[in-house]
PDB file of C-alpha atoms in Angstrom:
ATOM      1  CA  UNK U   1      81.976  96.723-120.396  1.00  0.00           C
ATOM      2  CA  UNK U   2      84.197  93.577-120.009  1.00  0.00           C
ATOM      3  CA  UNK U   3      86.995  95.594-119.066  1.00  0.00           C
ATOM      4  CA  UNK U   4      84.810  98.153-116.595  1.00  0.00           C
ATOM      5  CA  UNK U   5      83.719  95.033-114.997  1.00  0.00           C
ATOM      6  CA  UNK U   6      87.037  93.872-114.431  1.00  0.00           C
ATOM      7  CA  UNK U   7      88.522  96.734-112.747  1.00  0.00           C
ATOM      8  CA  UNK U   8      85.539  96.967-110.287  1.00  0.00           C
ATOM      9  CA  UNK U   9      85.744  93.120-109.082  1.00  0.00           C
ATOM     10  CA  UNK U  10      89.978  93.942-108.791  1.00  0.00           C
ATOM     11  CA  UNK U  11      89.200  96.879-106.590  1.00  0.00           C
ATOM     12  CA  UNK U  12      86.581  95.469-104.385  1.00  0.00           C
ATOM     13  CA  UNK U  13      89.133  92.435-103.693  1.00  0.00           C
ATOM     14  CA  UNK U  14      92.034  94.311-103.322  1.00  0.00           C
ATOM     15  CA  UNK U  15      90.008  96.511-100.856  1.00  0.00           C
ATOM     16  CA  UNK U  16      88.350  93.633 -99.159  1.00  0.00           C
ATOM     17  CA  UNK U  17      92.240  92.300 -98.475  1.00  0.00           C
ATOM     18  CA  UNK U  18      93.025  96.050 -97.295  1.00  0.00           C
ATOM     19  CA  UNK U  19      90.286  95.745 -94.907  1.00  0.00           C
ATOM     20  CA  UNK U  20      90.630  92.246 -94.044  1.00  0.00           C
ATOM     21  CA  UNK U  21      94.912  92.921 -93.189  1.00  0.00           C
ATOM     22  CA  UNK U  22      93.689  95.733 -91.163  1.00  0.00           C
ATOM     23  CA  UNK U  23      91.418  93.622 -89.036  1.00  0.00           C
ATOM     24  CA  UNK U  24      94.138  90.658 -88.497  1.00  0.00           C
ATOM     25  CA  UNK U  25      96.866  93.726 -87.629  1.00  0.00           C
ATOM     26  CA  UNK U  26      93.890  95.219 -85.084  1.00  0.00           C
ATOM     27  CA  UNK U  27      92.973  91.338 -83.813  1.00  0.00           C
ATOM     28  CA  UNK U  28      97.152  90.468 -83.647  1.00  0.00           C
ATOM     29  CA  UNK U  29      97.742  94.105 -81.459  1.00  0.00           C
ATOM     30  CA  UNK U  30      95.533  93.211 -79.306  1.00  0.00           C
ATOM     31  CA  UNK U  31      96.069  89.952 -79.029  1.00  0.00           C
ATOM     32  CA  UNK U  32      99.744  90.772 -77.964  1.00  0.00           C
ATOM     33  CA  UNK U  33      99.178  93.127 -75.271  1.00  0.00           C
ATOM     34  CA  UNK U  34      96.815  90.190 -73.896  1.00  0.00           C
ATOM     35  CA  UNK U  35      99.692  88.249 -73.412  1.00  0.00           C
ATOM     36  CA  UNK U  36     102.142  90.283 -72.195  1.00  0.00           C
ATOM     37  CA  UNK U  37      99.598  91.304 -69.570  1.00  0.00           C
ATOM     38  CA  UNK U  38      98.928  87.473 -68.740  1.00  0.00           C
ATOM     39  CA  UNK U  39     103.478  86.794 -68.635  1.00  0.00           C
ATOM     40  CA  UNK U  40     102.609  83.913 -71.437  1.00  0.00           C
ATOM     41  CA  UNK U  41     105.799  84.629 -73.293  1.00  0.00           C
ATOM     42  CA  UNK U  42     104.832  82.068 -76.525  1.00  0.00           C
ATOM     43  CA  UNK U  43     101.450  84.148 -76.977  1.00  0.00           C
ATOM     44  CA  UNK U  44     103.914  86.580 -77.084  1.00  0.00           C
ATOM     45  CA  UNK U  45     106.470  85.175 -79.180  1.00  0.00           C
ATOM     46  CA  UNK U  46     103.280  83.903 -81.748  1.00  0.00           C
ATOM     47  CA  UNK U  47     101.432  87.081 -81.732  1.00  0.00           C
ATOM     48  CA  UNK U  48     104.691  89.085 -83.151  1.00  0.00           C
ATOM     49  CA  UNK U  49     105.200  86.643 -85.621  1.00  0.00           C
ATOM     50  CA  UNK U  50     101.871  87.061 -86.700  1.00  0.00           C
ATOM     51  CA  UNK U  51     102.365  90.952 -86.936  1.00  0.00           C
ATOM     52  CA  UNK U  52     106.040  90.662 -88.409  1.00  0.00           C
ATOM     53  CA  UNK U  53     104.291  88.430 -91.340  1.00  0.00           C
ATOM     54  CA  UNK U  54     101.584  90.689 -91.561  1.00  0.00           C
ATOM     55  CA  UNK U  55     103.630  94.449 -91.135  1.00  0.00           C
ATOM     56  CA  UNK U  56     107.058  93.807 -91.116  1.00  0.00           C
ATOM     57  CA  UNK U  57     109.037  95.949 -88.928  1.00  0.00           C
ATOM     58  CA  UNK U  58     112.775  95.905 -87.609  1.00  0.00           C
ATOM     59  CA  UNK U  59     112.203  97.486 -84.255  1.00  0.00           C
ATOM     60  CA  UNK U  60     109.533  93.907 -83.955  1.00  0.00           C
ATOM     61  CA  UNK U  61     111.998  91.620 -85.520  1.00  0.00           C
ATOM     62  CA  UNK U  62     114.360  92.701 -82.533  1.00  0.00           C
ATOM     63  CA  UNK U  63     111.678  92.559 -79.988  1.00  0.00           C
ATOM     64  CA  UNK U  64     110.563  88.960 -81.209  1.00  0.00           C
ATOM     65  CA  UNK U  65     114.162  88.053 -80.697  1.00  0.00           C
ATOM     66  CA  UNK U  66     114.514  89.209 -77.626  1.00  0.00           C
ATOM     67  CA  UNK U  67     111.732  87.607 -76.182  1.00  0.00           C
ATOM     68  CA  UNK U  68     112.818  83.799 -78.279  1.00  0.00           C
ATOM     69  CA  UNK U  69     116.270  85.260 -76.441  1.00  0.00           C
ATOM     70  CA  UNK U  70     114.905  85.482 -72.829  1.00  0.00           C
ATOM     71  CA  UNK U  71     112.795  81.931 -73.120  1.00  0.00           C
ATOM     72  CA  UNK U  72     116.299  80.411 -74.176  1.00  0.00           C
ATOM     73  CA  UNK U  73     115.415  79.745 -78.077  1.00  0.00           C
ATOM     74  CA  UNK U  74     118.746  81.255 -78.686  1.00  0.00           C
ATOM     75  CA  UNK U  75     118.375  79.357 -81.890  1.00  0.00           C
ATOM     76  CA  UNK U  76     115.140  81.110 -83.189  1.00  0.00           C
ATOM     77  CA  UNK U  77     117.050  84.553 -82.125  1.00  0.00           C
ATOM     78  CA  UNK U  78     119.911  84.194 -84.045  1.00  0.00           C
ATOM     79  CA  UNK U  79     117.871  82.948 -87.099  1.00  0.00           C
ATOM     80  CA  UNK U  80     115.845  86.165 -87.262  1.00  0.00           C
ATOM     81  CA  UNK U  81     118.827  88.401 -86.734  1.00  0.00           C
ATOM     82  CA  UNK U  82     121.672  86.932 -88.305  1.00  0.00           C
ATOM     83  CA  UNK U  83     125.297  86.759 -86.580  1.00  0.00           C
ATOM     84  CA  UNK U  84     126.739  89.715 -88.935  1.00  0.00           C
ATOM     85  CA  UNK U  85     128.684  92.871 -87.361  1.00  0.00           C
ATOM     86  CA  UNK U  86     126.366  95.421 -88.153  1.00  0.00           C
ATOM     87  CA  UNK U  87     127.121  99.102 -87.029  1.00  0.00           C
ATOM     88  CA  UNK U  88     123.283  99.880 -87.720  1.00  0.00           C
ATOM     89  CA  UNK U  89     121.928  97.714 -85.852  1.00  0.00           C
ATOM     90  CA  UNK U  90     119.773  98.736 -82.358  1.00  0.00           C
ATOM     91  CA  UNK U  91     121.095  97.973 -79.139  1.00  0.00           C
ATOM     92  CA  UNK U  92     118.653  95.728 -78.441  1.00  0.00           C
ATOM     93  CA  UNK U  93     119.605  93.435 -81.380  1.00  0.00           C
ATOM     94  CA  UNK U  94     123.110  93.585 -81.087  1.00  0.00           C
ATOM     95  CA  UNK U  95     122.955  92.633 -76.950  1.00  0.00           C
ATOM     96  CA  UNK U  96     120.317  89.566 -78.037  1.00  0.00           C
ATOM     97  CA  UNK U  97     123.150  88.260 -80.802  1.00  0.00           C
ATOM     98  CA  UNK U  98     125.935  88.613 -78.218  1.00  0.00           C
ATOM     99  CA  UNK U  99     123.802  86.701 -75.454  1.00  0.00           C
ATOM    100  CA  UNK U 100     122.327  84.142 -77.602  1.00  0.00           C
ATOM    101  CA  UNK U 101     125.602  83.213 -79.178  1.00  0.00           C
ATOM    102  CA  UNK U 102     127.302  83.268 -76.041  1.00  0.00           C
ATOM    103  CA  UNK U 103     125.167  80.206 -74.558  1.00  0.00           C
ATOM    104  CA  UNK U 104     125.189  78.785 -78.386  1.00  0.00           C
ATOM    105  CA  UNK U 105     128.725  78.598 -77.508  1.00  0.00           C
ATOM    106  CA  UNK U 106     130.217  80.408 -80.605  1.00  0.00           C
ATOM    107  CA  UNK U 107     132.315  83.131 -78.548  1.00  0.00           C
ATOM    108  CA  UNK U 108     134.575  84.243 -81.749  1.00  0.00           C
ATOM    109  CA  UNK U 109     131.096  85.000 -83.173  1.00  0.00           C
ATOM    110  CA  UNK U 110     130.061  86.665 -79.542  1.00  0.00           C
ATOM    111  CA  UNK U 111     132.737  88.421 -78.902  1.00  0.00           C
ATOM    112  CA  UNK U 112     132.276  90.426 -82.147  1.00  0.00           C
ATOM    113  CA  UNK U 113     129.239  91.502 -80.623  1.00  0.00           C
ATOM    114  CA  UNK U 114     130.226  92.249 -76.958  1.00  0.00           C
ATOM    115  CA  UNK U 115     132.916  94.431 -78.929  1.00  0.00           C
ATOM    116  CA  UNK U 116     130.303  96.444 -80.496  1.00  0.00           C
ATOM    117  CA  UNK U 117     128.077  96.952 -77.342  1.00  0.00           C
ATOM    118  CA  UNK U 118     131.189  98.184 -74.956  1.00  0.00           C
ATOM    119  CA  UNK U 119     131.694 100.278 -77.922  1.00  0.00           C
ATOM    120  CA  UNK U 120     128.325 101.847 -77.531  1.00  0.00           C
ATOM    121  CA  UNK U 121     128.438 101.751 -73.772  1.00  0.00           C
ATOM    122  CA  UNK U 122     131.704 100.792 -71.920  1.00  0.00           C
ATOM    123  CA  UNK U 123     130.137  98.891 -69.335  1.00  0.00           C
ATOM    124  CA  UNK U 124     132.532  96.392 -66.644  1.00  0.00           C
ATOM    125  CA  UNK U 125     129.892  93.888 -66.659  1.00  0.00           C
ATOM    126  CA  UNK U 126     130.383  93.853 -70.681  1.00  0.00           C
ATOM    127  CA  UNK U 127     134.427  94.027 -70.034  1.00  0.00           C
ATOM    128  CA  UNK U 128     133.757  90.498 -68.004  1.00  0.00           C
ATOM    129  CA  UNK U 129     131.716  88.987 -70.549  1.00  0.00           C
ATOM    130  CA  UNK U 130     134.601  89.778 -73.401  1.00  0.00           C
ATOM    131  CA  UNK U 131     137.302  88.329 -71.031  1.00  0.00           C
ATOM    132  CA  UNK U 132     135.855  85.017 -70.819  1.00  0.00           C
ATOM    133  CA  UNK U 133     135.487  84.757 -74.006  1.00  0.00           C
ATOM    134  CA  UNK U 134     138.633  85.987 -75.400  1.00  0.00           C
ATOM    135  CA  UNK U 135     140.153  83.447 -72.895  1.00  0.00           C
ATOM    136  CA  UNK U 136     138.292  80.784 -74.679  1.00  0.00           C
ATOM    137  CA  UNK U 137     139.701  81.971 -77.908  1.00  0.00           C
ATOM    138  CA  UNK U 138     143.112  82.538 -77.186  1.00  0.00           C
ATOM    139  CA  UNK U 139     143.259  86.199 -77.643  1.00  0.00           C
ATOM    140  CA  UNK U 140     144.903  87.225 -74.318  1.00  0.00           C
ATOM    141  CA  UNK U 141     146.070  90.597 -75.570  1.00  0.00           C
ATOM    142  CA  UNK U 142     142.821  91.693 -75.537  1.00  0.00           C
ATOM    143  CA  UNK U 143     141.395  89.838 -72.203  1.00  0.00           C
ATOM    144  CA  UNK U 144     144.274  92.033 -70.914  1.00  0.00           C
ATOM    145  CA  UNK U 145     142.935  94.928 -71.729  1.00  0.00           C
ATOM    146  CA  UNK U 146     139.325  94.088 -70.476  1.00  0.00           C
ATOM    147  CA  UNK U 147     140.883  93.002 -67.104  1.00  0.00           C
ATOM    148  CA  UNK U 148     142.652  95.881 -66.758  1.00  0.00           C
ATOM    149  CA  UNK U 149     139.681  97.849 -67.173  1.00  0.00           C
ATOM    150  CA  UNK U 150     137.528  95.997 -64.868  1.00  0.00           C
ATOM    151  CA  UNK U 151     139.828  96.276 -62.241  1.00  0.00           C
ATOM    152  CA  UNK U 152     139.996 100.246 -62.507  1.00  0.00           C
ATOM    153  CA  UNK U 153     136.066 100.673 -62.717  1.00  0.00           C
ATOM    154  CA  UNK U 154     134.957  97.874 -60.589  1.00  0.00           C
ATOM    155  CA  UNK U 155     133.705  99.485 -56.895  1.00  0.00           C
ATOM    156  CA  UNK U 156     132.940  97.286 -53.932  1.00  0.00           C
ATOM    157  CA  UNK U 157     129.148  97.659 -54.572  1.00  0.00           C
ATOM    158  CA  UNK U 158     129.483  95.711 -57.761  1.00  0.00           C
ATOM    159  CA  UNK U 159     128.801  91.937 -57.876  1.00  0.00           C
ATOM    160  CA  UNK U 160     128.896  88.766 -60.475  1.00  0.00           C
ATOM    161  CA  UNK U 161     126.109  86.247 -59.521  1.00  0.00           C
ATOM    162  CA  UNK U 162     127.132  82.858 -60.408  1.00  0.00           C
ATOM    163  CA  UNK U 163     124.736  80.523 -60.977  1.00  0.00           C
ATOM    164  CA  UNK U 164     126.348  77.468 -61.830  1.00  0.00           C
ATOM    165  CA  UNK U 165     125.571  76.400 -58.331  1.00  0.00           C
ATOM    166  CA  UNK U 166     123.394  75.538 -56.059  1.00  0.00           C
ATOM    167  CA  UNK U 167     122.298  77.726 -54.442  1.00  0.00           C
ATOM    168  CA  UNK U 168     123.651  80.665 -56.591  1.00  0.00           C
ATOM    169  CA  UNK U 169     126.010  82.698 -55.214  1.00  0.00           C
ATOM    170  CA  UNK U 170     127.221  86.541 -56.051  1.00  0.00           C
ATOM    171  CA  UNK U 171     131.172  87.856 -55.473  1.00  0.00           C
ATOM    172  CA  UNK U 172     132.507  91.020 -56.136  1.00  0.00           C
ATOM    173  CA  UNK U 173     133.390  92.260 -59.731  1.00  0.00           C
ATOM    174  CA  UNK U 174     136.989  92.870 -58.357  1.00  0.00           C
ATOM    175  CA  UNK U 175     137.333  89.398 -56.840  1.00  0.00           C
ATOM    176  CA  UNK U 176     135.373  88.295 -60.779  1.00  0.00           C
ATOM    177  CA  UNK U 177     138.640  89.753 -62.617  1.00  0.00           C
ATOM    178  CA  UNK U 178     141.529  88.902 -60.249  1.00  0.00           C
ATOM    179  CA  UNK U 179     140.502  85.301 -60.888  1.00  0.00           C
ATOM    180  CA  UNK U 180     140.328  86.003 -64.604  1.00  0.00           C
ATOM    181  CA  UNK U 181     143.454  87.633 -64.132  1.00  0.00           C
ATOM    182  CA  UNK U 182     144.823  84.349 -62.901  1.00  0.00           C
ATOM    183  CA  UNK U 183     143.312  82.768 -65.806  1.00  0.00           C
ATOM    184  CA  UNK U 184     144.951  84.715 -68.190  1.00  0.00           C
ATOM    185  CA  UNK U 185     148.688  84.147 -66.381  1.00  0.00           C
ATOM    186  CA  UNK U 186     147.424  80.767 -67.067  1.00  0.00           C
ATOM    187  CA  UNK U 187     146.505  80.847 -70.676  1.00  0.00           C
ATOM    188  CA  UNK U 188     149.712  82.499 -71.590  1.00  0.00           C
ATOM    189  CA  UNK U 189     152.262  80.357 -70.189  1.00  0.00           C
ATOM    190  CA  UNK U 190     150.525  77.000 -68.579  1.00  0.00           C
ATOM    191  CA  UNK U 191     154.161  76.102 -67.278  1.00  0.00           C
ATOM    192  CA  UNK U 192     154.056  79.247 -64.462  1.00  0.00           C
ATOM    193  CA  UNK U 193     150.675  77.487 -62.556  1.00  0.00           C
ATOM    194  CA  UNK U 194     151.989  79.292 -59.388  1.00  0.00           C
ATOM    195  CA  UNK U 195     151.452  82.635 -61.109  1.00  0.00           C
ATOM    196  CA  UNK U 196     148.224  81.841 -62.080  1.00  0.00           C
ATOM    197  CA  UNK U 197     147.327  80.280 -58.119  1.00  0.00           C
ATOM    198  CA  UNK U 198     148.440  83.356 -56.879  1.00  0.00           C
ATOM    199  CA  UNK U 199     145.792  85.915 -58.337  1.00  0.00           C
ATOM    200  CA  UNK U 200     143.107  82.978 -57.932  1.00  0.00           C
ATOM    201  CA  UNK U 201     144.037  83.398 -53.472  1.00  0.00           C
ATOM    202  CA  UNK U 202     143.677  87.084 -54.438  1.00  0.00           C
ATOM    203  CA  UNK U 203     140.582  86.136 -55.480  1.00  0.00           C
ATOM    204  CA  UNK U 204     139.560  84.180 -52.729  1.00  0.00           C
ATOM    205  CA  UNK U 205     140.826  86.291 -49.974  1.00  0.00           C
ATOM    206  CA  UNK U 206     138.400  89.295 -51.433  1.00  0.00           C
ATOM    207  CA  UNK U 207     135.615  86.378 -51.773  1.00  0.00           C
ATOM    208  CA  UNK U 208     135.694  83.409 -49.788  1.00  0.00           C
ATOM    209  CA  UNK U 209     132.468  82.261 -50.789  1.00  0.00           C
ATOM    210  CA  UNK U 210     133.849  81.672 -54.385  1.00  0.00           C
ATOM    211  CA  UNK U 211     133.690  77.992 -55.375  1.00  0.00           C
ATOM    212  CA  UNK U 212     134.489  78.438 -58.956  1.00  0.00           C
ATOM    213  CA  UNK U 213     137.819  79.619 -58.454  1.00  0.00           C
ATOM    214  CA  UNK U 214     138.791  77.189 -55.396  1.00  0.00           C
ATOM    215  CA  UNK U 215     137.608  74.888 -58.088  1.00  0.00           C
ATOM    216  CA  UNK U 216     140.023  75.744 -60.538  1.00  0.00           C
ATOM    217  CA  UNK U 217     142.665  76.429 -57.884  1.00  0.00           C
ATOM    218  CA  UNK U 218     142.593  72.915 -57.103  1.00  0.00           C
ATOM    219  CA  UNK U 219     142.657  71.943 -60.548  1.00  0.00           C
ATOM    220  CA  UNK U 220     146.021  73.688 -60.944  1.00  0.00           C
ATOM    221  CA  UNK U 221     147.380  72.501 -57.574  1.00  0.00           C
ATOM    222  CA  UNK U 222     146.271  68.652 -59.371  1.00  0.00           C
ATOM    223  CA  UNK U 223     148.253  69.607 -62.302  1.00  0.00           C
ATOM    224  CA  UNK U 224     151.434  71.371 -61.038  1.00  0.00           C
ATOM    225  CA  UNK U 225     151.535  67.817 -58.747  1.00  0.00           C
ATOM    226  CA  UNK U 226     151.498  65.702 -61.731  1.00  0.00           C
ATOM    227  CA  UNK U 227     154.121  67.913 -63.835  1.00  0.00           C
ATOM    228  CA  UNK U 228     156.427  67.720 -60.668  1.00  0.00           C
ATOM    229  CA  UNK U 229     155.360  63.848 -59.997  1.00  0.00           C
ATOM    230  CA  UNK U 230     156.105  63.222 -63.885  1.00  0.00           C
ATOM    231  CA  UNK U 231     160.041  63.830 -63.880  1.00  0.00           C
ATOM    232  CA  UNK U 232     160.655  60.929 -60.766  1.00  0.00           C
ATOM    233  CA  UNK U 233     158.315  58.634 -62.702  1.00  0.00           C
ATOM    234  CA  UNK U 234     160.759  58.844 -65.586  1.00  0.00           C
ATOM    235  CA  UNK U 235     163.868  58.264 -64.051  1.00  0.00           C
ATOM    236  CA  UNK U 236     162.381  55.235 -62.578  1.00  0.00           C
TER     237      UNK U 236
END
């Protein structure tokens, strides 16, 4: 009788906690199209949490990282979807690990995954994204490459915002890769600055609007002056 008793008071609690987990995942459902339909992006960002806990599911885990991805918690992103290569991962995860560790500044760890999603989908806005930051790592080989392709697949429609600015601006993606391609001449041989100036006026001449590069063209110009200024100054 004992043991008849038990087994009754187990199944009526483990089917109160069925019913119970049912009515959270209902209230939580709901609760998350409410939010998306009001734009409050932390109801959104608590209400999958709450349904991750409660039913977890990959396709969410990527979908809560987006949306930590797209509010700048690049942080919280990374921490639900690790920084590994993985070939199984969906689109959507590997573009949130290559954005979010891109503005965590860890580009050997970003590139990896800008790799992976040209793989999937060549794509010249991709290509620019893997030039800067193979630049940044030293791997000029394959900004080369990258470069090369942008330049072949780039049309006049296409344009870089830039928004480092202000106000924003937007250039062309050919005018975007000539001035990488002057930062690359750079990076692999710092003593030929008037190679690197000249694809930075290529650069300019297609965009005149773009500041960044008459930035760094006058940073060069500053340091090809001091190299040549340097020589007098020691025979002095």
């Amino acid at each position: 009788m004992k043991k008849t008793l038990t087994i009754v008071l187990l199944c009526s609690f483990l089917f109160g906690f069925s019913q119970n987990n049912s009515q959270l995942l209902t209230h939580y459902k709901a609760f998350y199209e409410q939010m998306k339909h009001q734009g409050d992006v932390q109801g959104v960002i608590n209400a999958l949490t709450h349904l991750n806990v409660l039913q977890p599911n990959e396709a969410r885990t990527d979908t809560l990282a987006f949306f930590y991805s797209n509010s700048g918690q690049h942080v919280q992103a990374i921490n639900l979807l690790g920084t590994e290569n993985d070939p199984k991962a969906s689109d959507l995860a590997v573009e949130v690990k290559a954005r979010s560790l891109k503005a965590l500044n860890q580009p050997q760890l970003a590139v990896n995954q800008f790799d992976i999603m040209f793989g999937r989908n060549p794509d010249i806005y991709v290509a620019y994204d893997i030039v800067d930051l193979n630049l940044q790592i030293g791997k000029t080989a394959e900004a080369e490459t990258y470069i090369k392709y942008g330049l072949d697949n780039a049309t006049e429609k296409d344009v870089l915002p830039f928004y480092q600015s202000n106000p924003p601006y937007q250039v062309p993606l050919k005018a975007a890769f000539t001035y990488q391609k002057g930062l690359l001449e750079y990076n692999k041989d710092k003593s030929n600055i008037d190679q690197a100036i000249s694809y930075i006026d290529q650069a300019i001449e297609i965009a005149p609007n773009f500041k960044l590069a008459k930035q760094i063209k006058d940073l060069l110009l500053n340091q090809k002056a001091q190299a040549e200024a340097a020589p007098a100054t020691d025979q002095e």
